[in-house]
mmCIF file with all atom_site columns, C-alpha atoms in Angstrom:
data_model
loop_
_atom_site.group_PDB
_atom_site.id
_atom_site.type_symbol
_atom_site.label_atom_id
_atom_site.label_alt_id
_atom_site.label_comp_id
_atom_site.label_asym_id
_atom_site.label_entity_id
_atom_site.label_seq_id
_atom_site.pdbx_PDB_ins_code
_atom_site.Cartn_x
_atom_site.Cartn_y
_atom_site.Cartn_z
_atom_site.occupancy
_atom_site.B_iso_or_equiv
_atom_site.pdbx_formal_charge
_atom_site.auth_seq_id
_atom_site.auth_comp_id
_atom_site.auth_asym_id
_atom_site.auth_atom_id
_atom_site.pdbx_PDB_model_num
ATOM 1   C CA . UNK U 1 1   ? 52.441 87.169  94.660  1.00 90.00 ? 9   UNK U CA 1
ATOM 2   C CA . UNK U 1 2   ? 54.006 84.033  96.127  1.00 92.00 ? 10  UNK U CA 1
ATOM 3   C CA . UNK U 1 3   ? 55.362 85.993  99.104  1.00 94.00 ? 11  UNK U CA 1
ATOM 4   C CA . UNK U 1 4   ? 52.007 87.708  99.737  1.00 92.00 ? 12  UNK U CA 1
ATOM 5   C CA . UNK U 1 5   ? 49.880 84.600  99.317  1.00 90.00 ? 13  UNK U CA 1
ATOM 6   C CA . UNK U 1 6   ? 51.992 81.812  100.761 1.00 92.00 ? 14  UNK U CA 1
ATOM 7   C CA . UNK U 1 7   ? 54.793 83.203  102.946 1.00 95.00 ? 15  UNK U CA 1
ATOM 8   C CA . UNK U 1 8   ? 53.581 86.300  104.788 1.00 96.00 ? 16  UNK U CA 1
ATOM 9   C CA . UNK U 1 9   ? 50.054 84.937  105.271 1.00 95.00 ? 17  UNK U CA 1
ATOM 10  C CA . UNK U 1 10  ? 50.730 81.187  105.376 1.00 94.00 ? 18  UNK U CA 1
ATOM 11  C CA . UNK U 1 11  ? 49.654 80.703  108.979 1.00 93.00 ? 19  UNK U CA 1
ATOM 12  C CA . UNK U 1 12  ? 46.592 82.950  108.898 1.00 92.00 ? 20  UNK U CA 1
ATOM 13  C CA . UNK U 1 13  ? 45.266 81.842  105.491 1.00 93.00 ? 21  UNK U CA 1
ATOM 14  C CA . UNK U 1 14  ? 46.406 78.258  105.183 1.00 92.00 ? 22  UNK U CA 1
ATOM 15  C CA . UNK U 1 15  ? 47.248 77.116  108.722 1.00 94.00 ? 23  UNK U CA 1
ATOM 16  C CA . UNK U 1 16  ? 50.757 76.270  107.541 1.00 93.00 ? 24  UNK U CA 1
ATOM 17  C CA . UNK U 1 17  ? 54.091 76.986  109.230 1.00 94.00 ? 25  UNK U CA 1
ATOM 18  C CA . UNK U 1 18  ? 57.549 76.764  107.691 1.00 94.00 ? 26  UNK U CA 1
ATOM 19  C CA . UNK U 1 19  ? 61.164 77.541  108.516 1.00 96.00 ? 27  UNK U CA 1
ATOM 20  C CA . UNK U 1 20  ? 61.828 78.939  105.042 1.00 97.00 ? 28  UNK U CA 1
ATOM 21  C CA . UNK U 1 21  ? 64.891 81.211  104.890 1.00 98.00 ? 29  UNK U CA 1
ATOM 22  C CA . UNK U 1 22  ? 65.163 83.999  102.328 1.00 97.00 ? 30  UNK U CA 1
ATOM 23  C CA . UNK U 1 23  ? 68.640 85.552  102.103 1.00 97.00 ? 31  UNK U CA 1
ATOM 24  C CA . UNK U 1 24  ? 68.174 88.746  100.103 1.00 96.00 ? 32  UNK U CA 1
ATOM 25  C CA . UNK U 1 25  ? 71.082 90.886  98.832  1.00 93.00 ? 33  UNK U CA 1
ATOM 26  C CA . UNK U 1 26  ? 70.655 94.422  100.128 1.00 93.00 ? 34  UNK U CA 1
ATOM 27  C CA . UNK U 1 27  ? 73.139 97.254  100.352 1.00 88.00 ? 35  UNK U CA 1
ATOM 28  C CA . UNK U 1 28  ? 73.581 100.767 99.008  1.00 90.00 ? 36  UNK U CA 1
ATOM 29  C CA . UNK U 1 29  ? 77.037 100.360 97.533  1.00 88.00 ? 37  UNK U CA 1
ATOM 30  C CA . UNK U 1 30  ? 76.918 102.584 94.446  1.00 87.00 ? 38  UNK U CA 1
ATOM 31  C CA . UNK U 1 31  ? 75.995 99.857  91.967  1.00 87.00 ? 39  UNK U CA 1
ATOM 32  C CA . UNK U 1 32  ? 72.692 101.380 90.881  1.00 88.00 ? 40  UNK U CA 1
ATOM 33  C CA . UNK U 1 33  ? 68.969 100.853 91.609  1.00 88.00 ? 41  UNK U CA 1
ATOM 34  C CA . UNK U 1 34  ? 68.836 97.210  90.540  1.00 85.00 ? 42  UNK U CA 1
ATOM 35  C CA . UNK U 1 35  ? 71.622 96.259  92.950  1.00 85.00 ? 43  UNK U CA 1
ATOM 36  C CA . UNK U 1 36  ? 70.735 98.264  96.054  1.00 91.00 ? 44  UNK U CA 1
ATOM 37  C CA . UNK U 1 37  ? 67.453 97.307  97.618  1.00 94.00 ? 45  UNK U CA 1
ATOM 38  C CA . UNK U 1 38  ? 65.691 94.071  98.540  1.00 96.00 ? 46  UNK U CA 1
ATOM 39  C CA . UNK U 1 39  ? 62.748 96.287  99.527  1.00 96.00 ? 47  UNK U CA 1
ATOM 40  C CA . UNK U 1 40  ? 62.892 96.075  103.312 1.00 97.00 ? 48  UNK U CA 1
ATOM 41  C CA . UNK U 1 41  ? 59.828 98.298  103.529 1.00 98.00 ? 49  UNK U CA 1
ATOM 42  C CA . UNK U 1 42  ? 57.643 95.848  101.612 1.00 97.00 ? 50  UNK U CA 1
ATOM 43  C CA . UNK U 1 43  ? 58.436 92.938  103.889 1.00 97.00 ? 51  UNK U CA 1
ATOM 44  C CA . UNK U 1 44  ? 57.893 95.026  107.020 1.00 98.00 ? 52  UNK U CA 1
ATOM 45  C CA . UNK U 1 45  ? 54.507 96.125  105.664 1.00 97.00 ? 53  UNK U CA 1
ATOM 46  C CA . UNK U 1 46  ? 53.544 92.437  105.599 1.00 96.00 ? 54  UNK U CA 1
ATOM 47  C CA . UNK U 1 47  ? 54.605 91.843  109.203 1.00 97.00 ? 55  UNK U CA 1
ATOM 48  C CA . UNK U 1 48  ? 51.992 91.361  111.916 1.00 96.00 ? 56  UNK U CA 1
ATOM 49  C CA . UNK U 1 49  ? 51.021 88.715  114.469 1.00 94.00 ? 57  UNK U CA 1
ATOM 50  C CA . UNK U 1 50  ? 54.608 87.398  114.574 1.00 95.00 ? 58  UNK U CA 1
ATOM 51  C CA . UNK U 1 51  ? 54.171 85.948  111.077 1.00 96.00 ? 59  UNK U CA 1
ATOM 52  C CA . UNK U 1 52  ? 57.817 86.399  110.022 1.00 97.00 ? 60  UNK U CA 1
ATOM 53  C CA . UNK U 1 53  ? 61.252 86.971  111.502 1.00 98.00 ? 61  UNK U CA 1
ATOM 54  C CA . UNK U 1 54  ? 63.045 89.825  109.721 1.00 98.00 ? 62  UNK U CA 1
ATOM 55  C CA . UNK U 1 55  ? 66.745 90.477  110.351 1.00 98.00 ? 63  UNK U CA 1
ATOM 56  C CA . UNK U 1 56  ? 69.723 92.382  108.979 1.00 98.00 ? 64  UNK U CA 1
ATOM 57  C CA . UNK U 1 57  ? 72.822 91.052  110.768 1.00 97.00 ? 65  UNK U CA 1
ATOM 58  C CA . UNK U 1 58  ? 75.984 93.146  110.655 1.00 97.00 ? 66  UNK U CA 1
ATOM 59  C CA . UNK U 1 59  ? 78.528 90.602  111.909 1.00 97.00 ? 67  UNK U CA 1
ATOM 60  C CA . UNK U 1 60  ? 79.472 87.090  110.740 1.00 97.00 ? 68  UNK U CA 1
ATOM 61  C CA . UNK U 1 61  ? 78.756 85.639  114.181 1.00 98.00 ? 69  UNK U CA 1
ATOM 62  C CA . UNK U 1 62  ? 75.298 87.182  114.387 1.00 98.00 ? 70  UNK U CA 1
ATOM 63  C CA . UNK U 1 63  ? 74.557 85.888  110.877 1.00 98.00 ? 71  UNK U CA 1
ATOM 64  C CA . UNK U 1 64  ? 75.613 82.408  112.011 1.00 98.00 ? 72  UNK U CA 1
ATOM 65  C CA . UNK U 1 65  ? 73.538 82.539  115.195 1.00 98.00 ? 73  UNK U CA 1
ATOM 66  C CA . UNK U 1 66  ? 70.574 83.854  113.212 1.00 98.00 ? 74  UNK U CA 1
ATOM 67  C CA . UNK U 1 67  ? 70.611 80.767  110.977 1.00 98.00 ? 75  UNK U CA 1
ATOM 68  C CA . UNK U 1 68  ? 71.272 78.477  113.940 1.00 97.00 ? 76  UNK U CA 1
ATOM 69  C CA . UNK U 1 69  ? 68.371 79.987  115.866 1.00 98.00 ? 77  UNK U CA 1
ATOM 70  C CA . UNK U 1 70  ? 66.077 79.671  112.864 1.00 98.00 ? 78  UNK U CA 1
ATOM 71  C CA . UNK U 1 71  ? 66.727 75.933  112.671 1.00 97.00 ? 79  UNK U CA 1
ATOM 72  C CA . UNK U 1 72  ? 65.396 75.459  116.202 1.00 95.00 ? 80  UNK U CA 1
ATOM 73  C CA . UNK U 1 73  ? 62.774 78.216  116.529 1.00 95.00 ? 81  UNK U CA 1
ATOM 74  C CA . UNK U 1 74  ? 59.345 77.049  117.587 1.00 94.00 ? 82  UNK U CA 1
ATOM 75  C CA . UNK U 1 75  ? 56.740 77.877  116.566 1.00 93.00 ? 83  UNK U CA 1
ATOM 76  C CA . UNK U 1 76  ? 58.269 77.993  113.095 1.00 96.00 ? 84  UNK U CA 1
ATOM 77  C CA . UNK U 1 77  ? 57.995 81.034  110.854 1.00 96.00 ? 85  UNK U CA 1
ATOM 78  C CA . UNK U 1 78  ? 59.823 82.235  107.732 1.00 97.00 ? 86  UNK U CA 1
ATOM 79  C CA . UNK U 1 79  ? 63.088 84.151  108.148 1.00 98.00 ? 87  UNK U CA 1
ATOM 80  C CA . UNK U 1 80  ? 63.646 87.152  105.880 1.00 98.00 ? 88  UNK U CA 1
ATOM 81  C CA . UNK U 1 81  ? 67.301 88.174  106.091 1.00 98.00 ? 89  UNK U CA 1
ATOM 82  C CA . UNK U 1 82  ? 68.811 91.200  104.367 1.00 97.00 ? 90  UNK U CA 1
ATOM 83  C CA . UNK U 1 83  ? 72.457 90.512  103.597 1.00 94.00 ? 91  UNK U CA 1
ATOM 84  C CA . UNK U 1 84  ? 74.650 93.413  102.424 1.00 87.00 ? 92  UNK U CA 1
ATOM 85  C CA . UNK U 1 85  ? 77.194 92.103  99.910  1.00 87.00 ? 93  UNK U CA 1
ATOM 86  C CA . UNK U 1 86  ? 79.779 94.653  101.024 1.00 89.00 ? 94  UNK U CA 1
ATOM 87  C CA . UNK U 1 87  ? 80.157 92.911  104.377 1.00 91.00 ? 95  UNK U CA 1
ATOM 88  C CA . UNK U 1 88  ? 81.725 89.904  102.650 1.00 90.00 ? 96  UNK U CA 1
ATOM 89  C CA . UNK U 1 89  ? 84.849 91.969  102.021 1.00 90.00 ? 97  UNK U CA 1
ATOM 90  C CA . UNK U 1 90  ? 84.765 94.752  104.597 1.00 93.00 ? 98  UNK U CA 1
ATOM 91  C CA . UNK U 1 91  ? 87.700 94.300  106.965 1.00 92.00 ? 99  UNK U CA 1
ATOM 92  C CA . UNK U 1 92  ? 85.873 95.608  110.004 1.00 95.00 ? 100 UNK U CA 1
ATOM 93  C CA . UNK U 1 93  ? 83.036 93.096  109.549 1.00 96.00 ? 101 UNK U CA 1
ATOM 94  C CA . UNK U 1 94  ? 84.722 90.236  111.379 1.00 96.00 ? 102 UNK U CA 1
ATOM 95  C CA . UNK U 1 95  ? 84.017 88.094  114.441 1.00 97.00 ? 103 UNK U CA 1
ATOM 96  C CA . UNK U 1 96  ? 86.227 86.191  116.847 1.00 96.00 ? 104 UNK U CA 1
ATOM 97  C CA . UNK U 1 97  ? 86.027 82.397  116.817 1.00 97.00 ? 105 UNK U CA 1
ATOM 98  C CA . UNK U 1 98  ? 84.670 82.570  120.360 1.00 97.00 ? 106 UNK U CA 1
ATOM 99  C CA . UNK U 1 99  ? 81.737 84.614  119.061 1.00 96.00 ? 107 UNK U CA 1
ATOM 100 C CA . UNK U 1 100 ? 80.716 81.607  116.963 1.00 97.00 ? 108 UNK U CA 1
ATOM 101 C CA . UNK U 1 101 ? 81.301 78.914  119.559 1.00 96.00 ? 109 UNK U CA 1
ATOM 102 C CA . UNK U 1 102 ? 79.407 80.801  122.258 1.00 95.00 ? 110 UNK U CA 1
ATOM 103 C CA . UNK U 1 103 ? 76.552 83.229  122.539 1.00 94.00 ? 111 UNK U CA 1
ATOM 104 C CA . UNK U 1 104 ? 73.264 83.544  120.701 1.00 97.00 ? 112 UNK U CA 1
ATOM 105 C CA . UNK U 1 105 ? 71.642 85.831  118.157 1.00 98.00 ? 113 UNK U CA 1
ATOM 106 C CA . UNK U 1 106 ? 71.682 89.430  119.396 1.00 98.00 ? 114 UNK U CA 1
ATOM 107 C CA . UNK U 1 107 ? 68.655 91.479  118.258 1.00 98.00 ? 115 UNK U CA 1
ATOM 108 C CA . UNK U 1 108 ? 70.296 94.803  119.181 1.00 98.00 ? 116 UNK U CA 1
ATOM 109 C CA . UNK U 1 109 ? 74.035 95.485  119.466 1.00 98.00 ? 117 UNK U CA 1
ATOM 110 C CA . UNK U 1 110 ? 74.939 98.428  121.662 1.00 98.00 ? 118 UNK U CA 1
ATOM 111 C CA . UNK U 1 111 ? 78.017 100.630 121.652 1.00 98.00 ? 119 UNK U CA 1
ATOM 112 C CA . UNK U 1 112 ? 81.177 98.489  121.701 1.00 96.00 ? 120 UNK U CA 1
ATOM 113 C CA . UNK U 1 113 ? 83.852 101.204 122.056 1.00 96.00 ? 121 UNK U CA 1
ATOM 114 C CA . UNK U 1 114 ? 84.802 101.810 125.666 1.00 94.00 ? 122 UNK U CA 1
ATOM 115 C CA . UNK U 1 115 ? 86.197 105.242 124.802 1.00 95.00 ? 123 UNK U CA 1
ATOM 116 C CA . UNK U 1 116 ? 82.759 106.646 124.018 1.00 97.00 ? 124 UNK U CA 1
ATOM 117 C CA . UNK U 1 117 ? 81.740 108.778 127.005 1.00 96.00 ? 125 UNK U CA 1
ATOM 118 C CA . UNK U 1 118 ? 79.631 111.832 127.909 1.00 96.00 ? 126 UNK U CA 1
ATOM 119 C CA . UNK U 1 119 ? 77.289 110.835 125.093 1.00 98.00 ? 127 UNK U CA 1
ATOM 120 C CA . UNK U 1 120 ? 74.989 113.561 123.810 1.00 97.00 ? 128 UNK U CA 1
ATOM 121 C CA . UNK U 1 121 ? 73.945 111.869 120.558 1.00 98.00 ? 129 UNK U CA 1
ATOM 122 C CA . UNK U 1 122 ? 72.832 108.312 119.773 1.00 98.00 ? 130 UNK U CA 1
ATOM 123 C CA . UNK U 1 123 ? 72.672 106.960 116.239 1.00 98.00 ? 131 UNK U CA 1
ATOM 124 C CA . UNK U 1 124 ? 70.294 104.067 115.641 1.00 98.00 ? 132 UNK U CA 1
ATOM 125 C CA . UNK U 1 125 ? 71.036 102.186 112.430 1.00 98.00 ? 133 UNK U CA 1
ATOM 126 C CA . UNK U 1 126 ? 70.956 98.784  110.750 1.00 98.00 ? 134 UNK U CA 1
ATOM 127 C CA . UNK U 1 127 ? 73.066 96.944  108.208 1.00 95.00 ? 135 UNK U CA 1
ATOM 128 C CA . UNK U 1 128 ? 76.245 97.922  106.402 1.00 95.00 ? 136 UNK U CA 1
ATOM 129 C CA . UNK U 1 129 ? 75.780 101.629 107.108 1.00 96.00 ? 137 UNK U CA 1
ATOM 130 C CA . UNK U 1 130 ? 77.097 100.974 110.619 1.00 98.00 ? 138 UNK U CA 1
ATOM 131 C CA . UNK U 1 131 ? 80.611 100.584 109.273 1.00 97.00 ? 139 UNK U CA 1
ATOM 132 C CA . UNK U 1 132 ? 80.432 103.862 107.346 1.00 97.00 ? 140 UNK U CA 1
ATOM 133 C CA . UNK U 1 133 ? 79.269 105.579 110.537 1.00 98.00 ? 141 UNK U CA 1
ATOM 134 C CA . UNK U 1 134 ? 82.052 103.918 112.503 1.00 98.00 ? 142 UNK U CA 1
ATOM 135 C CA . UNK U 1 135 ? 84.700 105.086 110.019 1.00 97.00 ? 143 UNK U CA 1
ATOM 136 C CA . UNK U 1 136 ? 83.313 108.626 110.041 1.00 98.00 ? 144 UNK U CA 1
ATOM 137 C CA . UNK U 1 137 ? 83.267 108.764 113.826 1.00 98.00 ? 145 UNK U CA 1
ATOM 138 C CA . UNK U 1 138 ? 86.879 107.601 113.966 1.00 97.00 ? 146 UNK U CA 1
ATOM 139 C CA . UNK U 1 139 ? 87.933 110.138 111.329 1.00 97.00 ? 147 UNK U CA 1
ATOM 140 C CA . UNK U 1 140 ? 86.300 112.955 113.284 1.00 97.00 ? 148 UNK U CA 1
ATOM 141 C CA . UNK U 1 141 ? 87.659 111.777 116.636 1.00 97.00 ? 149 UNK U CA 1
ATOM 142 C CA . UNK U 1 142 ? 84.092 111.946 117.964 1.00 98.00 ? 150 UNK U CA 1
ATOM 143 C CA . UNK U 1 143 ? 83.803 110.345 121.428 1.00 97.00 ? 151 UNK U CA 1
ATOM 144 C CA . UNK U 1 144 ? 80.359 111.730 122.303 1.00 98.00 ? 152 UNK U CA 1
ATOM 145 C CA . UNK U 1 145 ? 78.284 109.829 119.723 1.00 98.00 ? 153 UNK U CA 1
ATOM 146 C CA . UNK U 1 146 ? 77.140 106.281 120.479 1.00 98.00 ? 154 UNK U CA 1
ATOM 147 C CA . UNK U 1 147 ? 76.012 103.902 117.742 1.00 98.00 ? 155 UNK U CA 1
ATOM 148 C CA . UNK U 1 148 ? 73.373 101.223 118.326 1.00 98.00 ? 156 UNK U CA 1
ATOM 149 C CA . UNK U 1 149 ? 72.717 98.569  115.698 1.00 98.00 ? 157 UNK U CA 1
ATOM 150 C CA . UNK U 1 150 ? 69.250 97.089  115.253 1.00 98.00 ? 158 UNK U CA 1
ATOM 151 C CA . UNK U 1 151 ? 69.840 93.597  113.910 1.00 98.00 ? 159 UNK U CA 1
ATOM 152 C CA . UNK U 1 152 ? 66.258 92.359  114.227 1.00 98.00 ? 160 UNK U CA 1
ATOM 153 C CA . UNK U 1 153 ? 63.741 94.437  112.289 1.00 98.00 ? 161 UNK U CA 1
ATOM 154 C CA . UNK U 1 154 ? 60.696 92.356  113.255 1.00 98.00 ? 162 UNK U CA 1
ATOM 155 C CA . UNK U 1 155 ? 59.373 91.464  115.763 1.00 98.00 ? 163 UNK U CA 1
ATOM 156 C CA . UNK U 1 156 ? 60.173 94.965  117.003 1.00 98.00 ? 164 UNK U CA 1
ATOM 157 C CA . UNK U 1 157 ? 62.958 94.697  119.616 1.00 98.00 ? 165 UNK U CA 1
ATOM 158 C CA . UNK U 1 158 ? 61.334 97.225  121.937 1.00 98.00 ? 166 UNK U CA 1
ATOM 159 C CA . UNK U 1 159 ? 62.792 96.008  125.238 1.00 98.00 ? 167 UNK U CA 1
ATOM 160 C CA . UNK U 1 160 ? 66.309 95.659  123.842 1.00 98.00 ? 168 UNK U CA 1
ATOM 161 C CA . UNK U 1 161 ? 66.399 99.137  122.315 1.00 98.00 ? 169 UNK U CA 1
ATOM 162 C CA . UNK U 1 162 ? 64.915 100.654 125.471 1.00 98.00 ? 170 UNK U CA 1
ATOM 163 C CA . UNK U 1 163 ? 67.598 99.012  127.606 1.00 98.00 ? 171 UNK U CA 1
ATOM 164 C CA . UNK U 1 164 ? 70.410 100.436 125.458 1.00 98.00 ? 172 UNK U CA 1
ATOM 165 C CA . UNK U 1 165 ? 68.902 103.923 125.238 1.00 98.00 ? 173 UNK U CA 1
ATOM 166 C CA . UNK U 1 166 ? 68.585 103.979 129.032 1.00 98.00 ? 174 UNK U CA 1
ATOM 167 C CA . UNK U 1 167 ? 72.376 104.326 129.142 1.00 97.00 ? 175 UNK U CA 1
ATOM 168 C CA . UNK U 1 168 ? 72.156 107.693 127.373 1.00 97.00 ? 176 UNK U CA 1
ATOM 169 C CA . UNK U 1 169 ? 69.404 109.634 129.109 1.00 95.00 ? 177 UNK U CA 1
ATOM 170 C CA . UNK U 1 170 ? 69.024 113.109 127.669 1.00 95.00 ? 178 UNK U CA 1
ATOM 171 C CA . UNK U 1 171 ? 70.957 112.385 124.475 1.00 97.00 ? 179 UNK U CA 1
ATOM 172 C CA . UNK U 1 172 ? 69.554 113.271 121.051 1.00 98.00 ? 180 UNK U CA 1
ATOM 173 C CA . UNK U 1 173 ? 68.418 110.172 119.155 1.00 98.00 ? 181 UNK U CA 1
ATOM 174 C CA . UNK U 1 174 ? 68.712 109.875 115.372 1.00 98.00 ? 182 UNK U CA 1
ATOM 175 C CA . UNK U 1 175 ? 67.607 107.087 113.048 1.00 98.00 ? 183 UNK U CA 1
ATOM 176 C CA . UNK U 1 176 ? 70.131 106.807 110.193 1.00 98.00 ? 184 UNK U CA 1
ATOM 177 C CA . UNK U 1 177 ? 69.461 104.693 107.110 1.00 98.00 ? 185 UNK U CA 1
ATOM 178 C CA . UNK U 1 178 ? 70.919 104.203 103.646 1.00 95.00 ? 186 UNK U CA 1
ATOM 179 C CA . UNK U 1 179 ? 67.520 103.980 102.002 1.00 96.00 ? 187 UNK U CA 1
ATOM 180 C CA . UNK U 1 180 ? 65.429 106.953 100.816 1.00 96.00 ? 188 UNK U CA 1
ATOM 181 C CA . UNK U 1 181 ? 62.937 108.419 103.291 1.00 97.00 ? 189 UNK U CA 1
ATOM 182 C CA . UNK U 1 182 ? 59.986 106.558 101.743 1.00 97.00 ? 190 UNK U CA 1
ATOM 183 C CA . UNK U 1 183 ? 61.811 103.219 101.863 1.00 97.00 ? 191 UNK U CA 1
ATOM 184 C CA . UNK U 1 184 ? 63.770 101.080 104.309 1.00 97.00 ? 192 UNK U CA 1
ATOM 185 C CA . UNK U 1 185 ? 62.772 100.439 107.964 1.00 98.00 ? 193 UNK U CA 1
ATOM 186 C CA . UNK U 1 186 ? 61.904 104.068 108.805 1.00 98.00 ? 194 UNK U CA 1
ATOM 187 C CA . UNK U 1 187 ? 58.166 103.934 108.098 1.00 97.00 ? 195 UNK U CA 1
ATOM 188 C CA . UNK U 1 188 ? 57.645 100.704 110.030 1.00 98.00 ? 196 UNK U CA 1
ATOM 189 C CA . UNK U 1 189 ? 59.783 101.795 112.976 1.00 98.00 ? 197 UNK U CA 1
ATOM 190 C CA . UNK U 1 190 ? 58.139 105.223 113.139 1.00 97.00 ? 198 UNK U CA 1
ATOM 191 C CA . UNK U 1 191 ? 54.689 103.665 113.462 1.00 97.00 ? 199 UNK U CA 1
ATOM 192 C CA . UNK U 1 192 ? 55.662 100.746 115.667 1.00 97.00 ? 200 UNK U CA 1
ATOM 193 C CA . UNK U 1 193 ? 59.050 100.553 117.413 1.00 98.00 ? 201 UNK U CA 1
ATOM 194 C CA . UNK U 1 194 ? 59.554 104.259 118.093 1.00 98.00 ? 202 UNK U CA 1
ATOM 195 C CA . UNK U 1 195 ? 55.935 104.764 119.070 1.00 97.00 ? 203 UNK U CA 1
ATOM 196 C CA . UNK U 1 196 ? 56.202 101.906 121.570 1.00 98.00 ? 204 UNK U CA 1
ATOM 197 C CA . UNK U 1 197 ? 59.371 103.478 122.977 1.00 98.00 ? 205 UNK U CA 1
ATOM 198 C CA . UNK U 1 198 ? 57.747 106.897 123.188 1.00 97.00 ? 206 UNK U CA 1
ATOM 199 C CA . UNK U 1 199 ? 60.514 108.575 121.185 1.00 97.00 ? 207 UNK U CA 1
ATOM 200 C CA . UNK U 1 200 ? 60.625 110.590 117.965 1.00 97.00 ? 208 UNK U CA 1
ATOM 201 C CA . UNK U 1 201 ? 64.110 110.214 116.489 1.00 98.00 ? 209 UNK U CA 1
ATOM 202 C CA . UNK U 1 202 ? 65.371 112.624 113.878 1.00 98.00 ? 210 UNK U CA 1
ATOM 203 C CA . UNK U 1 203 ? 65.528 110.926 110.473 1.00 98.00 ? 211 UNK U CA 1
ATOM 204 C CA . UNK U 1 204 ? 68.767 110.964 108.509 1.00 98.00 ? 212 UNK U CA 1
ATOM 205 C CA . UNK U 1 205 ? 68.380 109.415 105.060 1.00 98.00 ? 213 UNK U CA 1
ATOM 206 C CA . UNK U 1 206 ? 68.331 110.047 101.355 1.00 96.00 ? 214 UNK U CA 1
ATOM 207 C CA . UNK U 1 207 ? 65.413 112.123 100.111 1.00 95.00 ? 215 UNK U CA 1
ATOM 208 C CA . UNK U 1 208 ? 62.288 110.241 99.094  1.00 96.00 ? 216 UNK U CA 1
ATOM 209 C CA . UNK U 1 209 ? 62.676 108.768 95.636  1.00 94.00 ? 217 UNK U CA 1
ATOM 210 C CA . UNK U 1 210 ? 60.798 106.764 93.022  1.00 94.00 ? 218 UNK U CA 1
ATOM 211 C CA . UNK U 1 211 ? 63.787 104.454 92.516  1.00 93.00 ? 219 UNK U CA 1
ATOM 212 C CA . UNK U 1 212 ? 65.707 102.644 95.258  1.00 89.00 ? 220 UNK U CA 1
ATOM 213 C CA . UNK U 1 213 ? 68.879 104.609 94.481  1.00 91.00 ? 221 UNK U CA 1
ATOM 214 C CA . UNK U 1 214 ? 70.607 106.810 91.953  1.00 90.00 ? 222 UNK U CA 1
ATOM 215 C CA . UNK U 1 215 ? 72.283 105.275 88.932  1.00 88.00 ? 223 UNK U CA 1
ATOM 216 C CA . UNK U 1 216 ? 75.237 107.662 89.084  1.00 89.00 ? 224 UNK U CA 1
ATOM 217 C CA . UNK U 1 217 ? 78.225 106.763 91.242  1.00 88.00 ? 225 UNK U CA 1
ATOM 218 C CA . UNK U 1 218 ? 79.099 110.430 91.882  1.00 92.00 ? 226 UNK U CA 1
ATOM 219 C CA . UNK U 1 219 ? 75.579 111.146 93.080  1.00 93.00 ? 227 UNK U CA 1
ATOM 220 C CA . UNK U 1 220 ? 75.706 108.052 95.292  1.00 91.00 ? 228 UNK U CA 1
ATOM 221 C CA . UNK U 1 221 ? 78.971 109.212 96.893  1.00 92.00 ? 229 UNK U CA 1
ATOM 222 C CA . UNK U 1 222 ? 77.614 112.711 97.447  1.00 95.00 ? 230 UNK U CA 1
ATOM 223 C CA . UNK U 1 223 ? 74.437 111.366 99.055  1.00 95.00 ? 231 UNK U CA 1
ATOM 224 C CA . UNK U 1 224 ? 76.414 109.052 101.310 1.00 95.00 ? 232 UNK U CA 1
ATOM 225 C CA . UNK U 1 225 ? 78.664 111.918 102.391 1.00 96.00 ? 233 UNK U CA 1
ATOM 226 C CA . UNK U 1 226 ? 75.595 114.019 103.193 1.00 97.00 ? 234 UNK U CA 1
ATOM 227 C CA . UNK U 1 227 ? 74.136 111.242 105.360 1.00 98.00 ? 235 UNK U CA 1
ATOM 228 C CA . UNK U 1 228 ? 77.374 110.996 107.342 1.00 98.00 ? 236 UNK U CA 1
ATOM 229 C CA . UNK U 1 229 ? 77.561 114.775 107.738 1.00 98.00 ? 237 UNK U CA 1
ATOM 230 C CA . UNK U 1 230 ? 73.987 115.003 109.023 1.00 98.00 ? 238 UNK U CA 1
ATOM 231 C CA . UNK U 1 231 ? 74.597 112.126 111.425 1.00 98.00 ? 239 UNK U CA 1
ATOM 232 C CA . UNK U 1 232 ? 77.580 113.763 113.123 1.00 98.00 ? 240 UNK U CA 1
ATOM 233 C CA . UNK U 1 233 ? 77.393 117.536 112.557 1.00 97.00 ? 241 UNK U CA 1
ATOM 234 C CA . UNK U 1 234 ? 76.192 119.473 115.570 1.00 90.00 ? 242 UNK U CA 1
#
């Protein structure tokens, strides 16, 4: 109620602006429904007229620049940040010191591996799932699949995504998410970002569910393995 009445609609209803920051734990890590989802889909349903800034940074430096940018953003608006707990201890989720001392927040991070060539498949994703996809690609020795991370969920980073996809003309595009089909960014992106880009990516996700995730670790592992298989199998 507080979020609906005073955060998402503060400017339109009350003429008030704030730089409030909400850091919400979010990450499908096998700990059960109560530990998985900060309900990305609900916040994105409340987004319109640039009323909030919604992000899910995947690197320490981008997290830092997100907070730094928020402190100076004008006009002010609330920042909703989804912060996977797993990235606090994942070895690949690191940044160079120079990434902190220079640069700015990056709404979309393109492919960073120079060995990826002759790309025929592009995976769009967000959050901690990127590192699972990266590990799977390395394990398979796949050099034809590029991975693009969407760090800013709203406002829709249309121009940034378009610029990265332009590097892979003719490639199949997939949207891969941890969340079930009826949750996560998929619904918002399908109606907004992807429509603006004129693309219809193939969805790779868990099946639609009433709960955010399964409560069984074995089921979680099996679902995660299925997502990775669908993302890379040709």
